[in-house]
Amino acid sequence: MHLLEERIRKDGVVKAGNVLKVDSFLNHQMDIALFNEMGKEWKRLFEGIKVNKILTIEASGIGIAAIAAQYFDAPVVFAKKTMTINLDGELYTTQVESFTHQRVYNVVISKRFLTPNDHVLIIDDFLANGNAINGLMEMIKQAGATLAGVGIAIEKGFQNGGRALREKGIKLESLAVIKSMDDVKGTIEFM
Ligand code: 5GP
């Protein structure tokens, strides 16, 4: 998506450790006009595929998913990161290793909000190694729900998450795919 690539070029900052900072428009301050264009683009890319629920993970995915959900006329559920797991049988649970925080989170979703009737589109800000998406897919499986596809704002194509999902035959639509980036030169190349 040209608009997103241009914005990343203009305002994205490459940090050491393969981290791209986009906090001026995506995951701290949020550009809602841009989010609307992203939502429209996912709607176009997933046209004809049944979606009755959008799933994301706190915190950065929530804003993007909420704006996109308006184009799908579907509610948004976000997986919560918790310090403890409440094992009372009312929750789907899994563990996700965070790329940016380098720690493992227990992640939970109430069983009330993910059921076998759901056709779920996962939306998130970044795809790196795929841990966050794998965790969400694991809980969709626990629920007996159907995965409709995965919509990502920024895929770092030089990490393994995207390839692994495509090899599984999952419909993955990333709006910007980064081929390489260099924190010393500050350059970003797209696929
Ligand atoms: P993964 O689980 O695919 O390894 O990493 C995806 C998650 O880590 C995303 O939910 C995102 O919050 C975070 N993340 C991964 N790479 C980056 C990055 O380069 N920049 C930022 N800001 N977040 C990232």
Coordinates of N, CA and C and ligand atoms in Angstrom, one line a residue:
M1 N 0.9 -1.2 0.0 CA 0.0 0.0 0.0 C 0.9 1.2 0.0
H2 N 0.8 2.0 -1.1 CA 1.7 3.1 -1.4 C 1.7 4.1 -0.2
L3 N 0.5 4.5 0.2 CA 0.3 5.5 1.2 C 1.1 5.1 2.5
L4 N 1.0 3.9 2.9 CA 1.6 3.4 4.2 C 3.2 3.4 4.0
E5 N 3.6 2.9 2.8 CA 5.0 2.9 2.5 C 5.6 4.3 2.6
E6 N 4.9 5.2 1.9 CA 5.4 6.6 1.9 C 5.5 7.2 3.3
R7 N 4.5 6.8 4.2 CA 4.5 7.3 5.5 C 5.7 6.7 6.4
I8 N 5.9 5.4 6.1 CA 7.0 4.8 6.8 C 8.4 5.4 6.4
R9 N 8.5 5.7 5.1 CA 9.7 6.3 4.6 C 9.9 7.7 5.2
K10 N 8.8 8.4 5.4 CA 8.9 9.8 5.9 C 9.1 9.8 7.4
D11 N 8.3 9.0 8.1 CA 8.3 9.2 9.6 C 8.8 8.0 10.4
G12 N 9.1 6.8 9.7 CA 9.6 5.7 10.4 C 11.1 5.9 10.8
V13 N 11.5 5.3 11.9 CA 12.9 5.4 12.4 C 13.4 4.0 12.6
V14 N 14.5 3.7 12.0 CA 15.1 2.4 12.1 C 16.0 2.4 13.4
K15 N 15.7 1.4 14.2 CA 16.5 1.3 15.5 C 17.3 0.0 15.4
A16 N 18.3 -0.1 16.3 CA 19.2 -1.3 16.3 C 18.3 -2.5 16.7
G17 N 18.7 -3.6 16.3 CA 18.0 -4.9 16.7 C 16.8 -5.1 15.8
N18 N 16.8 -4.6 14.6 CA 15.7 -4.9 13.6 C 14.3 -4.3 14.1
V19 N 14.4 -3.2 14.8 CA 13.1 -2.6 15.3 C 12.9 -1.3 14.5
L20 N 11.7 -1.2 14.0 CA 11.2 0.0 13.3 C 10.3 0.8 14.2
K21 N 10.6 2.0 14.4 CA 9.8 2.9 15.3 C 8.8 3.6 14.4
V22 N 7.5 3.5 14.7 CA 6.5 4.2 13.9 C 5.5 4.8 14.9
D23 N 6.0 5.3 16.0 CA 5.1 5.7 17.1 C 4.5 7.1 16.8
S24 N 5.0 7.8 15.8 CA 4.4 9.1 15.5 C 3.1 9.0 14.7
F25 N 2.8 7.8 14.1 CA 1.6 7.7 13.3 C 0.8 6.3 13.5
L26 N 1.5 5.3 14.1 CA 0.8 4.0 14.2 C 0.6 3.5 15.5
N27 N 1.6 3.5 16.4 CA 1.3 2.8 17.7 C 1.6 3.6 19.0
H28 N 1.6 4.9 18.8 CA 1.6 5.7 20.1 C 0.6 6.9 19.8
Q29 N 1.1 7.8 18.9 CA 0.2 8.7 18.3 C -0.4 8.0 17.1
M30 N -1.7 8.1 16.8 CA -2.3 7.3 15.8 C -3.0 8.2 14.7
D31 N -2.6 8.0 13.5 CA -3.2 8.8 12.4 C -4.4 8.1 11.9
I32 N -5.6 8.6 12.3 CA -6.8 7.9 12.0 C -7.2 8.0 10.5
A33 N -6.8 9.0 9.9 CA -7.1 9.1 8.4 C -6.4 8.0 7.7
L34 N -5.1 7.7 8.1 CA -4.3 6.7 7.5 C -5.0 5.3 7.9
F35 N -5.4 5.1 9.2 CA -6.0 3.9 9.6 C -7.3 3.6 8.8
N36 N -8.0 4.6 8.4 CA -9.2 4.5 7.6 C -8.8 3.9 6.2
E37 N -7.8 4.5 5.7 CA -7.3 4.0 4.3 C -6.9 2.5 4.4
M38 N -6.2 2.2 5.6 CA -5.8 0.8 5.8 C -7.0 -0.1 5.9
G39 N -8.0 0.3 6.6 CA -9.2 -0.5 6.8 C -9.9 -0.8 5.5
K40 N -10.0 0.3 4.6 CA -10.6 0.1 3.3 C -9.8 -0.9 2.5
E41 N -8.5 -0.8 2.6 CA -7.6 -1.7 1.8 C -7.8 -3.1 2.2
W42 N -7.8 -3.4 3.5 CA -8.1 -4.8 4.0 C -9.4 -5.3 3.5
K43 N -10.4 -4.4 3.6 CA -11.8 -4.8 3.1 C -11.7 -5.2 1.7
R44 N -11.0 -4.5 0.9 CA -10.8 -4.8 -0.6 C -10.1 -6.1 -0.7
L45 N -9.0 -6.3 0.0 CA -8.2 -7.5 -0.1 C -8.9 -8.8 0.4
F46 N -9.8 -8.6 1.3 CA -10.5 -9.8 1.9 C -12.0 -9.8 1.4
E47 N -12.2 -9.1 0.3 CA -13.6 -9.1 -0.3 C -14.0 -10.6 -0.7
G48 N -15.2 -10.9 -0.3 CA -15.7 -12.2 -0.7 C -15.4 -13.3 0.4
I49 N -14.7 -12.9 1.4 CA -14.3 -13.9 2.5 C -15.2 -13.5 3.7
K50 N -15.8 -14.6 4.2 CA -16.7 -14.3 5.4 C -15.9 -13.9 6.6
V51 N -16.2 -12.8 7.2 CA -15.6 -12.3 8.4 C -16.7 -11.8 9.3
N52 N -16.8 -12.3 10.5 CA -17.8 -11.8 11.5 C -17.2 -11.3 12.8
K53 N -15.8 -11.4 12.8 CA -15.1 -11.0 14.0 C -13.7 -10.6 13.7
I54 N -13.2 -9.5 14.3 CA -11.8 -9.1 14.1 C -11.1 -9.4 15.4
L55 N -10.0 -10.0 15.3 CA -9.2 -10.4 16.5 C -7.8 -9.7 16.5
T56 N -7.4 -9.1 17.6 CA -6.1 -8.5 17.7 C -5.5 -8.8 19.1
I57 N -4.4 -8.2 19.4 CA -3.8 -8.4 20.7 C -3.4 -7.0 21.2
E58 N -3.6 -6.8 22.6 CA -3.3 -5.5 23.1 C -1.7 -5.3 23.1
A59 N -1.3 -4.1 23.0 CA -2.1 -2.9 23.0 C -2.1 -2.3 21.5
S60 N -1.0 -2.5 20.8 CA -0.9 -1.7 19.6 C -1.8 -2.1 18.5
G61 N -2.4 -3.3 18.5 CA -3.3 -3.7 17.4 C -4.7 -3.1 17.6
I62 N -5.0 -2.6 18.8 CA -6.4 -2.3 19.1 C -6.9 -1.1 18.2
G63 N -6.1 -0.1 18.1 CA -6.6 1.1 17.3 C -6.8 0.8 15.9
I64 N -5.8 0.1 15.3 CA -5.9 -0.3 13.9 C -7.1 -1.2 13.6
A65 N -7.3 -2.2 14.5 CA -8.4 -3.2 14.3 C -9.7 -2.5 14.5
A66 N -9.8 -1.5 15.4 CA -11.1 -0.9 15.7 C -11.5 -0.1 14.5
I67 N -10.6 0.6 13.8 CA -11.0 1.4 12.7 C -11.3 0.5 11.5
A68 N -10.5 -0.6 11.3 CA -10.7 -1.5 10.2 C -12.1 -2.2 10.4
A69 N -12.5 -2.5 11.6 CA -13.7 -3.2 11.9 C -14.9 -2.5 11.3
Q70 N -14.9 -1.2 11.2 CA -16.0 -0.5 10.7 C -16.3 -0.9 9.3
Y71 N -15.3 -1.2 8.5 CA -15.5 -1.6 7.1 C -16.0 -3.1 7.0
F72 N -15.8 -3.8 8.1 CA -16.3 -5.2 8.0 C -17.6 -5.4 8.8
D73 N -18.0 -4.3 9.5 CA -19.2 -4.4 10.2 C -19.2 -5.5 11.2
A74 N -18.0 -5.6 11.9 CA -17.8 -6.8 12.9 C -17.2 -6.2 14.2
P75 N -17.5 -6.9 15.3 CA -16.9 -6.5 16.5 C -15.4 -6.8 16.6
V76 N -14.7 -6.1 17.5 CA -13.3 -6.4 17.7 C -13.1 -7.0 19.0
V77 N -12.4 -8.1 19.1 CA -11.9 -8.7 20.3 C -10.4 -8.6 20.4
F78 N -9.9 -8.2 21.6 CA -8.5 -8.2 21.7 C -8.0 -9.1 22.8
A79 N -7.0 -9.9 22.5 CA -6.4 -10.8 23.5 C -5.7 -10.0 24.5
K80 N -5.9 -10.3 25.8 CA -5.3 -9.6 26.9 C -4.0 -10.2 27.4
K81 N -3.0 -9.4 27.7 CA -1.8 -9.9 28.2 C -1.9 -9.8 29.7
T82 N -1.7 -10.9 30.4 CA -1.9 -10.9 31.9 C -0.6 -11.4 32.6
M83 N -0.5 -11.1 33.8 CA 0.6 -11.6 34.6 C 0.3 -13.0 35.1
T84 N -0.9 -13.3 35.3 CA -1.3 -14.6 35.8 C -2.4 -15.2 35.0
I85 N -2.5 -16.5 35.0 CA -3.6 -17.2 34.2 C -4.7 -17.6 35.2
N86 N -5.9 -17.1 34.9 CA -7.1 -17.5 35.7 C -7.6 -18.8 35.1
L87 N -7.3 -19.9 35.8 CA -7.6 -21.3 35.2 C -9.0 -21.7 35.6
D88 N -10.0 -20.9 35.4 CA -11.4 -21.2 35.8 C -12.2 -21.8 34.7
G89 N -11.5 -22.1 33.6 CA -12.2 -22.7 32.5 C -13.0 -21.7 31.6
E90 N -13.0 -20.5 32.0 CA -13.8 -19.5 31.2 C -12.9 -18.8 30.1
L91 N -11.6 -19.2 30.1 CA -10.7 -18.4 29.2 C -10.0 -19.4 28.3
Y92 N -9.7 -18.9 27.0 CA -8.7 -19.5 26.2 C -7.4 -18.9 26.6
T93 N -6.3 -19.7 26.7 CA -5.1 -19.1 27.1 C -3.9 -19.7 26.2
T94 N -2.9 -18.8 26.1 CA -1.7 -19.3 25.4 C -0.6 -18.4 25.9
Q95 N 0.6 -18.7 25.4 CA 1.8 -17.8 25.7 C 2.3 -17.2 24.5
V96 N 2.7 -16.0 24.6 CA 3.3 -15.3 23.4 C 4.6 -14.6 23.9
E97 N 5.7 -14.8 23.1 CA 6.9 -14.2 23.4 C 6.9 -12.8 22.6
S98 N 7.1 -11.8 23.3 CA 7.1 -10.4 22.7 C 8.4 -10.1 22.1
F99 N 8.3 -9.7 20.8 CA 9.5 -9.3 20.1 C 10.2 -8.0 20.7
T100 N 9.3 -7.1 21.0 CA 9.9 -5.8 21.4 C 10.2 -5.7 22.9
H101 N 9.5 -6.5 23.7 CA 9.7 -6.5 25.1 C 10.6 -7.6 25.6
Q102 N 10.8 -8.6 24.7 CA 11.7 -9.7 25.0 C 11.3 -10.4 26.4
R103 N 10.0 -10.7 26.5 CA 9.5 -11.4 27.6 C 8.3 -12.3 27.1
V104 N 7.9 -13.2 28.0 CA 6.8 -14.1 27.6 C 5.6 -13.6 28.3
Y105 N 4.5 -13.4 27.6 CA 3.2 -13.0 28.2 C 2.2 -14.2 28.2
N106 N 1.5 -14.4 29.3 CA 0.3 -15.2 29.2 C -0.8 -14.3 28.5
V107 N -1.5 -14.9 27.6 CA -2.5 -14.2 26.8 C -3.8 -14.9 26.9
V108 N -4.9 -14.1 27.2 CA -6.2 -14.7 27.4 C -7.3 -14.1 26.6
I109 N -8.3 -14.9 26.2 CA -9.5 -14.4 25.6 C -10.7 -15.1 26.3
S110 N -11.7 -14.3 26.7 CA -12.9 -14.9 27.3 C -13.6 -15.9 26.3
K111 N -14.0 -17.0 26.8 CA -14.7 -18.0 25.9 C -16.0 -17.4 25.4
R112 N -16.5 -16.4 26.0 CA -17.8 -15.8 25.6 C -17.6 -15.1 24.2
F113 N -16.4 -14.7 23.9 CA -16.2 -13.8 22.8 C -15.5 -14.5 21.6
L114 N -15.3 -15.7 21.7 CA -14.7 -16.5 20.5 C -15.4 -17.9 20.5
T115 N -16.1 -18.2 19.5 CA -16.9 -19.4 19.5 C -16.8 -20.1 18.1
P116 N -17.3 -21.4 18.0 CA -17.2 -22.1 16.8 C -18.0 -21.4 15.6
N117 N -18.8 -20.5 15.9 CA -19.6 -19.8 14.8 C -18.8 -18.6 14.2
D118 N -17.6 -18.3 14.8 CA -16.9 -17.1 14.3 C -15.9 -17.4 13.2
H119 N -15.9 -16.5 12.2 CA -15.0 -16.4 11.1 C -14.1 -15.2 11.3
V120 N -12.9 -15.5 11.7 CA -12.1 -14.5 12.4 C -11.0 -13.9 11.4
L121 N -11.0 -12.6 11.3 CA -9.8 -11.9 10.7 C -8.9 -11.4 11.7
I122 N -7.7 -11.8 11.8 CA -6.7 -11.3 12.7 C -6.1 -10.0 12.1
I123 N -6.0 -9.0 12.9 CA -5.3 -7.7 12.5 C -4.3 -7.4 13.5
D124 N -3.1 -7.0 13.0 CA -2.0 -6.5 14.0 C -1.1 -5.5 13.3
D125 N -0.4 -4.8 14.1 CA 0.5 -3.7 13.5 C 1.7 -4.3 12.8
F126 N 2.4 -5.2 13.4 CA 3.6 -5.7 12.9 C 3.6 -7.3 12.8
L127 N 4.3 -7.8 11.8 CA 4.6 -9.2 11.8 C 6.1 -9.3 11.7
A128 N 6.7 -10.0 12.7 CA 8.2 -10.2 12.7 C 8.4 -11.7 12.6
N129 N 8.6 -12.3 13.8 CA 8.8 -13.8 13.8 C 7.5 -14.6 13.8
G130 N 6.4 -13.9 14.0 CA 5.1 -14.6 14.0 C 4.5 -15.1 15.3
N131 N 5.2 -14.8 16.4 CA 4.8 -15.3 17.7 C 3.4 -14.8 18.1
A132 N 3.2 -13.5 17.9 CA 1.9 -12.9 18.3 C 0.7 -13.6 17.5
I133 N 0.9 -13.7 16.2 CA -0.1 -14.3 15.3 C -0.3 -15.7 15.6
N134 N 0.8 -16.5 15.9 CA 0.7 -17.9 16.2 C -0.1 -18.1 17.5
G135 N 0.1 -17.2 18.4 CA -0.7 -17.3 19.7 C -2.2 -17.0 19.4
L136 N -2.5 -16.1 18.6 CA -3.9 -15.8 18.3 C -4.5 -16.9 17.5
M137 N -3.8 -17.5 16.6 CA -4.3 -18.7 15.8 C -4.5 -19.9 16.7
E138 N -3.7 -20.0 17.7 CA -3.8 -21.1 18.7 C -5.1 -21.0 19.5
M139 N -5.5 -19.8 19.8 CA -6.7 -19.6 20.6 C -8.0 -19.7 19.7
I140 N -7.8 -19.3 18.4 CA -8.9 -19.6 17.4 C -9.2 -21.1 17.3
K141 N -8.1 -21.8 17.3 CA -8.2 -23.3 17.2 C -8.9 -23.9 18.5
Q142 N -8.4 -23.4 19.6 CA -9.1 -23.8 20.9 C -10.6 -23.6 20.9
A143 N -11.0 -22.5 20.3 CA -12.4 -22.1 20.2 C -13.2 -22.9 19.2
G144 N -12.5 -23.5 18.3 CA -13.2 -24.2 17.2 C -13.7 -23.2 16.2
A145 N -13.2 -22.0 16.2 CA -13.6 -21.0 15.2 C -12.8 -21.1 13.9
T146 N -13.2 -20.4 12.9 CA -12.5 -20.5 11.6 C -11.6 -19.2 11.4
L147 N -10.4 -19.5 10.9 CA -9.5 -18.4 10.6 C -9.8 -17.9 9.2
A148 N -10.3 -16.7 9.0 CA -10.6 -16.1 7.7 C -9.3 -15.6 7.0
G149 N -8.4 -15.1 7.8 CA -7.1 -14.6 7.3 C -6.4 -13.7 8.3
V150 N -5.3 -13.1 7.8 CA -4.5 -12.3 8.7 C -4.1 -11.0 7.9
G151 N -4.4 -9.9 8.5 CA -4.1 -8.5 7.9 C -3.1 -7.9 8.8
I152 N -2.0 -7.5 8.2 CA -0.9 -6.9 8.9 C -0.6 -5.5 8.3
A153 N -0.3 -4.6 9.2 CA 0.1 -3.2 8.7 C 1.5 -3.3 8.1
I154 N 2.5 -3.7 8.9 CA 3.9 -3.7 8.5 C 4.5 -5.1 8.7
E155 N 4.8 -5.8 7.6 CA 5.5 -7.1 7.7 C 7.0 -6.8 7.5
K156 N 7.8 -7.3 8.4 CA 9.3 -7.3 8.2 C 9.7 -8.6 7.5
G157 N 9.7 -8.4 6.1 CA 9.9 -9.6 5.3 C 11.2 -10.4 5.4
F158 N 12.1 -9.7 6.1 CA 13.4 -10.4 6.3 C 13.4 -11.2 7.6
Q159 N 12.3 -11.3 8.3 CA 12.1 -12.2 9.4 C 11.1 -13.3 9.0
N160 N 11.0 -14.3 9.8 CA 10.4 -15.5 9.3 C 8.8 -15.7 9.4
G161 N 8.2 -14.8 10.1 CA 6.8 -15.0 10.4 C 5.9 -15.1 9.1
G162 N 6.1 -14.2 8.2 CA 5.3 -14.2 7.0 C 5.4 -15.4 6.1
R163 N 6.7 -15.8 5.9 CA 6.9 -17.0 5.1 C 6.2 -18.2 5.7
A164 N 6.3 -18.4 7.0 CA 5.7 -19.5 7.7 C 4.2 -19.5 7.6
L165 N 3.6 -18.4 7.7 CA 2.1 -18.3 7.5 C 1.7 -18.7 6.1
R166 N 2.4 -18.1 5.1 CA 2.1 -18.4 3.7 C 2.3 -19.8 3.4
E167 N 3.3 -20.4 3.9 CA 3.6 -21.9 3.7 C 2.5 -22.7 4.2
K168 N 1.8 -22.2 5.3 CA 0.7 -23.0 5.8 C -0.6 -22.8 5.0
G169 N -0.5 -21.9 4.0 CA -1.7 -21.7 3.1 C -2.6 -20.6 3.7
I170 N -2.2 -19.9 4.7 CA -3.0 -18.9 5.3 C -3.1 -17.6 4.4
K171 N -4.2 -17.0 4.3 CA -4.3 -15.8 3.5 C -3.8 -14.6 4.3
L172 N -2.6 -14.2 4.0 CA -1.9 -13.1 4.7 C -1.8 -11.9 3.8
E173 N -2.4 -10.8 4.3 CA -2.3 -9.5 3.5 C -1.6 -8.5 4.3
S174 N -0.3 -8.2 4.0 CA 0.5 -7.2 4.7 C 0.5 -5.9 3.8
L175 N 0.2 -4.8 4.4 CA 0.0 -3.5 3.6 C 1.3 -2.9 3.2
A176 N 2.4 -3.2 4.0 CA 3.7 -2.8 3.6 C 4.7 -3.9 4.0
V177 N 5.5 -4.4 3.1 CA 6.4 -5.4 3.4 C 7.9 -4.9 3.3
I178 N 8.6 -4.9 4.4 CA 10.0 -4.4 4.3 C 10.9 -5.5 3.9
K179 N 11.7 -5.2 2.9 CA 12.7 -6.1 2.4 C 14.0 -6.0 3.3
S180 N 14.4 -4.8 3.6 CA 15.6 -4.6 4.4 C 15.6 -3.3 5.0
M181 N 16.3 -3.1 6.2 CA 16.4 -1.8 6.8 C 17.7 -1.7 7.5
D182 N 18.3 -0.5 7.6 CA 19.6 -0.3 8.1 C 19.6 0.8 9.1
D183 N 19.9 0.5 10.4 CA 19.8 1.5 11.4 C 20.9 2.5 11.4
V184 N 22.1 2.1 10.7 CA 23.2 3.1 10.7 C 22.9 4.1 9.6
K185 N 22.5 3.6 8.4 CA 22.2 4.5 7.3 C 20.8 5.1 7.4
G186 N 20.0 4.5 8.2 CA 18.6 4.9 8.3 C 17.7 4.6 7.1
T187 N 18.1 3.6 6.3 CA 17.4 3.3 5.0 C 16.4 2.2 5.2
I188 N 15.3 2.3 4.4 CA 14.3 1.2 4.5 C 14.0 0.9 3.0
E189 N 14.0 -0.4 2.7 CA 13.7 -0.9 1.3 C 12.4 -1.8 1.4
F190 N 11.5 -1.6 0.5 CA 10.3 -2.4 0.5 C 10.3 -3.5 -0.6
M191 N 9.5 -4.5 -0.4 CA 9.5 -5.6 -1.4 C 8.9 -5.1 -2.7
Ligands
5GP1 P1 6.2 -11.2 16.2 O1 5.3 -11.8 17.3 O2 5.7 -11.4 14.8 O3 7.7 -11.7 16.4 O4 6.3 -9.7 16.5 C1 5.1 -8.9 16.3 C2 4.8 -8.1 17.5 O5 5.9 -7.5 18.0 C3 3.8 -7.0 17.1 O6 2.6 -7.2 17.8 C4 4.5 -5.7 17.5 O7 3.9 -5.1 18.6 C5 5.9 -6.1 17.9 N1 6.9 -5.7 16.9 C6 7.7 -6.6 16.1 N2 8.6 -5.9 15.4 C7 8.4 -4.6 15.7 C8 9.0 -3.4 15.2 O8 10.0 -3.4 14.3 N3 8.6 -2.3 15.7 C9 7.6 -2.2 16.6 N4 7.2 -1.0 17.0 N5 6.9 -3.3 17.0 C10 7.3 -4.5 16.6

